[in-house]
Coordinates of C-alpha atoms in Angstrom, one line a residue:
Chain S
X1 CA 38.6 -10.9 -166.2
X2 CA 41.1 -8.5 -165.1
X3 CA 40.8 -7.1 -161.4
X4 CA 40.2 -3.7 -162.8
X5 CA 37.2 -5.2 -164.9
X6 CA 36.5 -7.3 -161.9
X7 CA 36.6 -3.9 -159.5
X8 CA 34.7 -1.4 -162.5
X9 CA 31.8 -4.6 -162.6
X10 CA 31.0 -4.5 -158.9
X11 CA 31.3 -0.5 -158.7
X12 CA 28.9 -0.1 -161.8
X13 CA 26.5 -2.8 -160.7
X14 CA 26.5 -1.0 -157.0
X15 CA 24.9 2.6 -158.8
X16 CA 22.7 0.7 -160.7
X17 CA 21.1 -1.3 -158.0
X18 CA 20.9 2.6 -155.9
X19 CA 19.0 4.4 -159.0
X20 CA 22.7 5.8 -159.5
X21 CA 22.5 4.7 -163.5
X22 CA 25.5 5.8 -165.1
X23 CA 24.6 7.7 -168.0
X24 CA 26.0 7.2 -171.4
X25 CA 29.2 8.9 -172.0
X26 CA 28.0 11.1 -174.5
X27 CA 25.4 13.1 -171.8
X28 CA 27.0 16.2 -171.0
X29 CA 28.0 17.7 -167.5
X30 CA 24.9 20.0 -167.8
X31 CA 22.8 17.3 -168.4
X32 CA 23.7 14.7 -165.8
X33 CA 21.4 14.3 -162.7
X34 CA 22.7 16.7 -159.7
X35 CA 22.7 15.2 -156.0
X36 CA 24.7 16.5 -152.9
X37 CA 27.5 14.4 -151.8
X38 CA 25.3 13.5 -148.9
X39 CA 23.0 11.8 -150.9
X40 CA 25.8 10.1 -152.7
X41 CA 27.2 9.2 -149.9
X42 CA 23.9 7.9 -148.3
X43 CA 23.1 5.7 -150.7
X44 CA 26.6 4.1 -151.6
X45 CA 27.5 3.3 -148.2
X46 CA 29.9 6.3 -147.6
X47 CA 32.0 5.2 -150.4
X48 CA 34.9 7.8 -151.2
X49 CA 35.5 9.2 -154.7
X50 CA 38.8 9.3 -155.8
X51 CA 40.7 12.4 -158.5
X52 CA 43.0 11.0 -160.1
X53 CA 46.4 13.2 -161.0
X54 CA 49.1 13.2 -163.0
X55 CA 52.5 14.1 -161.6
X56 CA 52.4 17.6 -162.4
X57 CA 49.3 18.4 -160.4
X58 CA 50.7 17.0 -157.3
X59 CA 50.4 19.9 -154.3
X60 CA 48.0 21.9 -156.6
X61 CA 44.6 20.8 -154.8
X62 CA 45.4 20.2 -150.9
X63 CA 43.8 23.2 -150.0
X64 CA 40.2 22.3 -152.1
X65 CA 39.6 23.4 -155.5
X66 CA 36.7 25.1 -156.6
X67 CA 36.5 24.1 -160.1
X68 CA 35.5 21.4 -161.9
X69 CA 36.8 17.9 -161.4
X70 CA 36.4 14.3 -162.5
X71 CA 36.5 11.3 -159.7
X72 CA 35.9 8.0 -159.4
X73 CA 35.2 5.7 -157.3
X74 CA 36.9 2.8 -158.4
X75 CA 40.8 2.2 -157.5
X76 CA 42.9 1.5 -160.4
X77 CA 46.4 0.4 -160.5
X78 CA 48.7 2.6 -162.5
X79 CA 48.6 0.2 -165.8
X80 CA 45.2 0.3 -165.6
X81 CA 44.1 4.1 -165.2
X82 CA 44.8 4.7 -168.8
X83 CA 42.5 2.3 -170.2
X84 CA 39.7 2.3 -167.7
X85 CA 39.4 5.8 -167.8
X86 CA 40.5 6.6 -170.9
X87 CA 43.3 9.0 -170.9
X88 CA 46.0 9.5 -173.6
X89 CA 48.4 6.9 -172.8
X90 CA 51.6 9.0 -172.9
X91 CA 54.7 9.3 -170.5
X92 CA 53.4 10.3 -167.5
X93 CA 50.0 8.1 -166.2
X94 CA 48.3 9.2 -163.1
X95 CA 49.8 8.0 -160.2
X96 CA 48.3 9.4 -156.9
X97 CA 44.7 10.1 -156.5
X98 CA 43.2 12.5 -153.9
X99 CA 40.7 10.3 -151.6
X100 CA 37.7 12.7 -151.3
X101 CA 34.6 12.5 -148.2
X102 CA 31.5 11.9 -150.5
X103 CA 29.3 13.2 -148.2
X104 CA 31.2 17.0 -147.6
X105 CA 31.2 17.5 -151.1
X106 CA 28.6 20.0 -152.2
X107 CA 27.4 18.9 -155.4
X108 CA 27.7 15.9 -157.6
X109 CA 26.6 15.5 -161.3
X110 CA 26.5 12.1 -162.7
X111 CA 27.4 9.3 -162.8
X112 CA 28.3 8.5 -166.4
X113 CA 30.1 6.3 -168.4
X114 CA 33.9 7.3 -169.3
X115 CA 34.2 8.5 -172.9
X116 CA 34.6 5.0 -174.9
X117 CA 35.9 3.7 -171.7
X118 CA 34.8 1.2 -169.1
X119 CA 34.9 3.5 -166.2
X120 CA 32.3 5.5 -164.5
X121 CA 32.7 8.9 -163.4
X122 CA 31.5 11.5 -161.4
X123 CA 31.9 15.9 -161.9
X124 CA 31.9 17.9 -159.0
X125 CA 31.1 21.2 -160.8
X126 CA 32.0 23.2 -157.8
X127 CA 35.3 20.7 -156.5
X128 CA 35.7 20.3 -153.1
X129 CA 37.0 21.9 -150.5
X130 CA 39.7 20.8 -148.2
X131 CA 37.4 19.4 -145.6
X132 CA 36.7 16.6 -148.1
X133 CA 39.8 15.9 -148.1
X134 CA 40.0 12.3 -146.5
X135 CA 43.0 12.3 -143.6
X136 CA 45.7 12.7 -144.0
X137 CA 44.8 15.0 -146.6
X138 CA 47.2 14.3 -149.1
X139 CA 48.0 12.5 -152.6
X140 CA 48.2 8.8 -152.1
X141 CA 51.2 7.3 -154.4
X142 CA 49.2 4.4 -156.1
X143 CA 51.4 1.2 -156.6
Chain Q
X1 CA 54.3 22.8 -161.4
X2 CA 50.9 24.0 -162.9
X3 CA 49.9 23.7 -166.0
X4 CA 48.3 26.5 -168.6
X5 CA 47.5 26.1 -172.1
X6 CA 47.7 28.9 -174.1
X7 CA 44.7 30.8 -174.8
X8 CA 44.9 31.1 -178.5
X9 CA 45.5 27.2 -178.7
X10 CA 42.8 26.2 -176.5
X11 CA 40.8 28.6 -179.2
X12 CA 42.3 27.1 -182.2
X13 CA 41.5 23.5 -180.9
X14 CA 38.1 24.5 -179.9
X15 CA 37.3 26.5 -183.7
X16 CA 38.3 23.7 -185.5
X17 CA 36.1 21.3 -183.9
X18 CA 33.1 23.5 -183.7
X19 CA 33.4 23.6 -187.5
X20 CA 33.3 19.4 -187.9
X21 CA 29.9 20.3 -188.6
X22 CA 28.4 16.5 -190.0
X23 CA 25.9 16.3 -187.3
X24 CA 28.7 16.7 -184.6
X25 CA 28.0 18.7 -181.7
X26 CA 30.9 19.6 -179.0
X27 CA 30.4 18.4 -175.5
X28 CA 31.9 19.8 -172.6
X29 CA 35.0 21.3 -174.1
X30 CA 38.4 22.1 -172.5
X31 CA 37.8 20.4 -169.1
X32 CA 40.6 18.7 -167.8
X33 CA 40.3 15.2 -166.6
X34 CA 42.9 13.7 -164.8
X35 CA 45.7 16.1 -165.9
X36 CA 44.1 16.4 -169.5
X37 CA 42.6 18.5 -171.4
X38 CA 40.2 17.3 -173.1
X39 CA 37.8 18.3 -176.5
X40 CA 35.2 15.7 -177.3
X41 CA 32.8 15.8 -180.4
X42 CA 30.0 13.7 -180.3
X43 CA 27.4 12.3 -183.0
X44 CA 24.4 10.2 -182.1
X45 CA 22.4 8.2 -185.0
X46 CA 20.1 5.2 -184.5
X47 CA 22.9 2.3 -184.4
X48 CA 25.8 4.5 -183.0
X49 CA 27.4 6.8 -180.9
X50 CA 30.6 8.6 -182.4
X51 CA 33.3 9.9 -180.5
X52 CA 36.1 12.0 -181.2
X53 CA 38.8 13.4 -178.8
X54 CA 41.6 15.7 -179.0
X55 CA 44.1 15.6 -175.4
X56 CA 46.5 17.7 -174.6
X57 CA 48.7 16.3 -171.6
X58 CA 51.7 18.1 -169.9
X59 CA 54.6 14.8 -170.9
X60 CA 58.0 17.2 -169.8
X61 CA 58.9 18.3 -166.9
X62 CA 59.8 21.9 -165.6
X63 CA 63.2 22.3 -167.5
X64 CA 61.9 20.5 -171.2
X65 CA 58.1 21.5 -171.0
X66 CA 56.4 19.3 -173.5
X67 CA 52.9 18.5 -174.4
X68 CA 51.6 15.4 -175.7
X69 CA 48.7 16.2 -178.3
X70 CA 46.3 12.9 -179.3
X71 CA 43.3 12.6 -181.1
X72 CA 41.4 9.6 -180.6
X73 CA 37.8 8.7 -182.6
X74 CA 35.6 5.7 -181.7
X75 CA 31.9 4.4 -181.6
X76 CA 29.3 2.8 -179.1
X77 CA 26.6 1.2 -179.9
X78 CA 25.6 0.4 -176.3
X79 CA 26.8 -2.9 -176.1
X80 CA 30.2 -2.8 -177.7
X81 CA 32.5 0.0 -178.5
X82 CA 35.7 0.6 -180.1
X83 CA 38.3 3.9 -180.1
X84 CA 41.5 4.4 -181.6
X85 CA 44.4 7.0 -181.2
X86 CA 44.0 8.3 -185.0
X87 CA 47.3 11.1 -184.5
X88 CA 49.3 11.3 -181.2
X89 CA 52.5 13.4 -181.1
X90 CA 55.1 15.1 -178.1
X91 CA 55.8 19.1 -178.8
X92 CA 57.4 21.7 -177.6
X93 CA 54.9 24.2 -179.9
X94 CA 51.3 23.4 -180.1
X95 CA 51.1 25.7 -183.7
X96 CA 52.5 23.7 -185.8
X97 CA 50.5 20.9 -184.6
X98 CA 47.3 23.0 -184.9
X99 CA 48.3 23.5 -188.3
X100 CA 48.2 19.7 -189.0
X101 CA 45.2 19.1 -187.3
X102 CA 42.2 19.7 -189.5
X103 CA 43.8 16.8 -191.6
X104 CA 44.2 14.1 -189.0
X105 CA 40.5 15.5 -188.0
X106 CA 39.6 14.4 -191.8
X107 CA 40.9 11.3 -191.2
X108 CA 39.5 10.4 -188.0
X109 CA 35.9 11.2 -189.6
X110 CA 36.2 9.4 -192.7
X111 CA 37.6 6.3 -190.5
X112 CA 34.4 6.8 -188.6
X113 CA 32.3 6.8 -191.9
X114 CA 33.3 3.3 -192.5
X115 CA 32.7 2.2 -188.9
X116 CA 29.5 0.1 -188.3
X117 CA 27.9 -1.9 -185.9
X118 CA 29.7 -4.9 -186.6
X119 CA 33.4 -3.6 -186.5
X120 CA 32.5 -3.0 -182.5
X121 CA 35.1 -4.9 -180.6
X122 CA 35.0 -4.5 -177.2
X123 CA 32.0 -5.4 -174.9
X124 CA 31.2 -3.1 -172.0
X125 CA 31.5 -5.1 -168.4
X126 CA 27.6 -4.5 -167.5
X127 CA 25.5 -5.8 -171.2
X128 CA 22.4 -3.8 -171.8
X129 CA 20.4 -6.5 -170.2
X130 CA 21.7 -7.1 -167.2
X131 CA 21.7 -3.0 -167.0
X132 CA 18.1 -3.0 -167.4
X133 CA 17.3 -5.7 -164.9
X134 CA 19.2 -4.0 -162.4
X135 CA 17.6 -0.4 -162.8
X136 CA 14.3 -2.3 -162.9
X137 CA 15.5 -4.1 -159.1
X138 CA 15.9 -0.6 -157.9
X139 CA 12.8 0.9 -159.0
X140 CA 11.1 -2.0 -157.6
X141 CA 12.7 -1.6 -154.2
X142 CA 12.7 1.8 -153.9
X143 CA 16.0 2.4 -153.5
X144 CA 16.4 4.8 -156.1
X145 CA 17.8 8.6 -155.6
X146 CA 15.8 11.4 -157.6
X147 CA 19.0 13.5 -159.3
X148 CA 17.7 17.5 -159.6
X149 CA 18.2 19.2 -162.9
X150 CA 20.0 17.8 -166.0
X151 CA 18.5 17.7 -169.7
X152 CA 18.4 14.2 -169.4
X153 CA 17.1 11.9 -166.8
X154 CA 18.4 8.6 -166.1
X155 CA 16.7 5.9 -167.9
X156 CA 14.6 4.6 -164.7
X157 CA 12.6 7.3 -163.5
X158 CA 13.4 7.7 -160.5
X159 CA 9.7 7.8 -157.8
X160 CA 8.6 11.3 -156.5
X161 CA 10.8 12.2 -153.9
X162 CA 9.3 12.6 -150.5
X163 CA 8.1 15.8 -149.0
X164 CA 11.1 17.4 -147.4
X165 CA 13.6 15.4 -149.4
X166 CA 14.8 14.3 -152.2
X167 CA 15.9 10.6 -151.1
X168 CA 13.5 7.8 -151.4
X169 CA 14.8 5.0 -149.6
X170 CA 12.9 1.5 -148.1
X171 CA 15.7 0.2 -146.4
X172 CA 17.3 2.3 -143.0
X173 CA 19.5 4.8 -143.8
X174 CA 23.1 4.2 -142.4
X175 CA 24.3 6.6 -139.9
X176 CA 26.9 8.7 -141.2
X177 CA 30.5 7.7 -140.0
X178 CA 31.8 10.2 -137.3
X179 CA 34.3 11.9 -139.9
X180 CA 32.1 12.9 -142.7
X181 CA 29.2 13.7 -139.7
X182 CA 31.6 16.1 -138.0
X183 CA 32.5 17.7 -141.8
X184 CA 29.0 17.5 -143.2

């Protein structure tokens, strides 16, 4: 078992044994549970969630971002963002995630399964703003 | 630099999947996930959950602005899934590539037709079981959060939620660390 598989296990395990279950990956947005990030956050120890984003989107939410995004909350190495969380495996992989405050975020839908992935994810259907930004506010590099 | 697909191929992508038809239904379409945008179709049956995806990632950079296009298809049946990258190509002009697209689609689907249960490779880290043992813990203990709205409730209903809020909880509540108190 990979630590990425090891790391995905524990986190999905952790929302099951809150009442967080992740639904099945073909649930849309609109029809995922809604909690605030408080009760996210109350419930999951004050875990963060992390965005994960690709090199041109670097800069582009420090200031909050009210529309929708897709987090996490399990860290993955670069080599492994791709495959846990699905994405098109081309030339540019995520490589800095934002490291957002659970409990200032506003609204949380999910969790759910990644499409055909292993992952779990969570949609903030309003973002965040740049309170929930965790200090010092900016994109951590992931190595 | 940001990142803006053009209207008219965000509307072509979009057309050509709402007109799959074959039981497919579009979910959440154009949302971008980690720099992606993303299209997914999705088919339930009995046995299986069907999948396809069409990506569109900025791969260039400001001076050679190119797009990588992939459509992937694949199946769950809960247990065990599978998903392969049916078309993928760089650009530096999505039209040609929406021209191509309704065959690669074609393909994808009739790959998809020949998919069963059994051709299901890859086993999801938490087996349905164990899934359902663990929801079943939380019910028991009460530890479980009551989610508002949504067409479809998580599998474990979740108990009434107590008057004046929404979190039923046995164990004490942790205090909320000093940085999320003060921004909360």
């Amino acid at each position: 078992m990979s630590v990425a598989e090891l790391a995905t296990l524990v986190d999905i395990e952790m929302l099951l044994a809150v009442g967080l279950t992740p639904s099945p990956w073909h649930v849309s947005t609109a029809a995922l549970p809604e909690y605030s990030g408080l009760e996210v956050a109350s419930v999951t120890g004050y875990r963060h969630l992390l965005r994960y984003l690709r090199p041109h989107q670097l800069g582009q939410f420090l200031d909050g971002s009210p529309r929708e995004h897709f987090v996490s909350p399990t860290p993955y190495a670069v080599e492994d963002s791709v495959r846990f969380l699905m994405l098109p495996d081309h030339l540019h992989p995520p490589r800095h995630v934002l490291v957002l405050e659970t409990a200032a975020i506003a609204r949380i839908r999910g969790p759910r399964m990644v499409r055909l992935g292993l992952g779990v994810e969570f949609v903030l259907p309003d973002g965040f703003t740049a309170e929930a930004l965790v200090p010092p506010g900016w994109e951590r590099e992931l190595r | 630099m940001t990142f803006v697909l053009a209207e008219d191929v965000a509307t072509g992508i979009e057309h050509l999947l709402r007109h799959v038809g074959r039981g497919f239904e579009i979910v959440d379409p154009g949302v971008e996930r980690a720099g992606s945008i993303e299209w997914a179709l999705a088919r339930r049956s009995s046995t299986l959950a069907e999948a396809l995806v069409v990506a569109v990632t900025p791969a260039g950079n400001t001076e050679h602005p190119l797009v990588e296009v992939q459509l992937s298809a694949g199946a769950d049946d809960g247990d065990r899934f599978r998903r392969e990258v049916v078309y993928r190509d760089v650009v530096d002009d999505l039209d040609p590539v929406l021209a191509i697209l309704p065959a690669r689609v074609d393909a994808a689907l009739s790959w998809l037709a020949l998919l069963g249960p059994e051709d299901l490779l890859i086993p999801h880290l938490v087996p349905q079981q164990r899934r359902a043992l663990l929801e079943n813990s939380a019910a028991a203990a009460g530890t479980v959060l009551a989610g508002r709205g949504g067409d479809e409730a998580p599998r474990t209903a979740p108990p009434a939620a107590p008057e004046g809020g929404v979190v039923q909880r046995v164990k004490a509540k942790k205090a909320p660390r000093k940085s999320a108190a003060k921004r909360a």
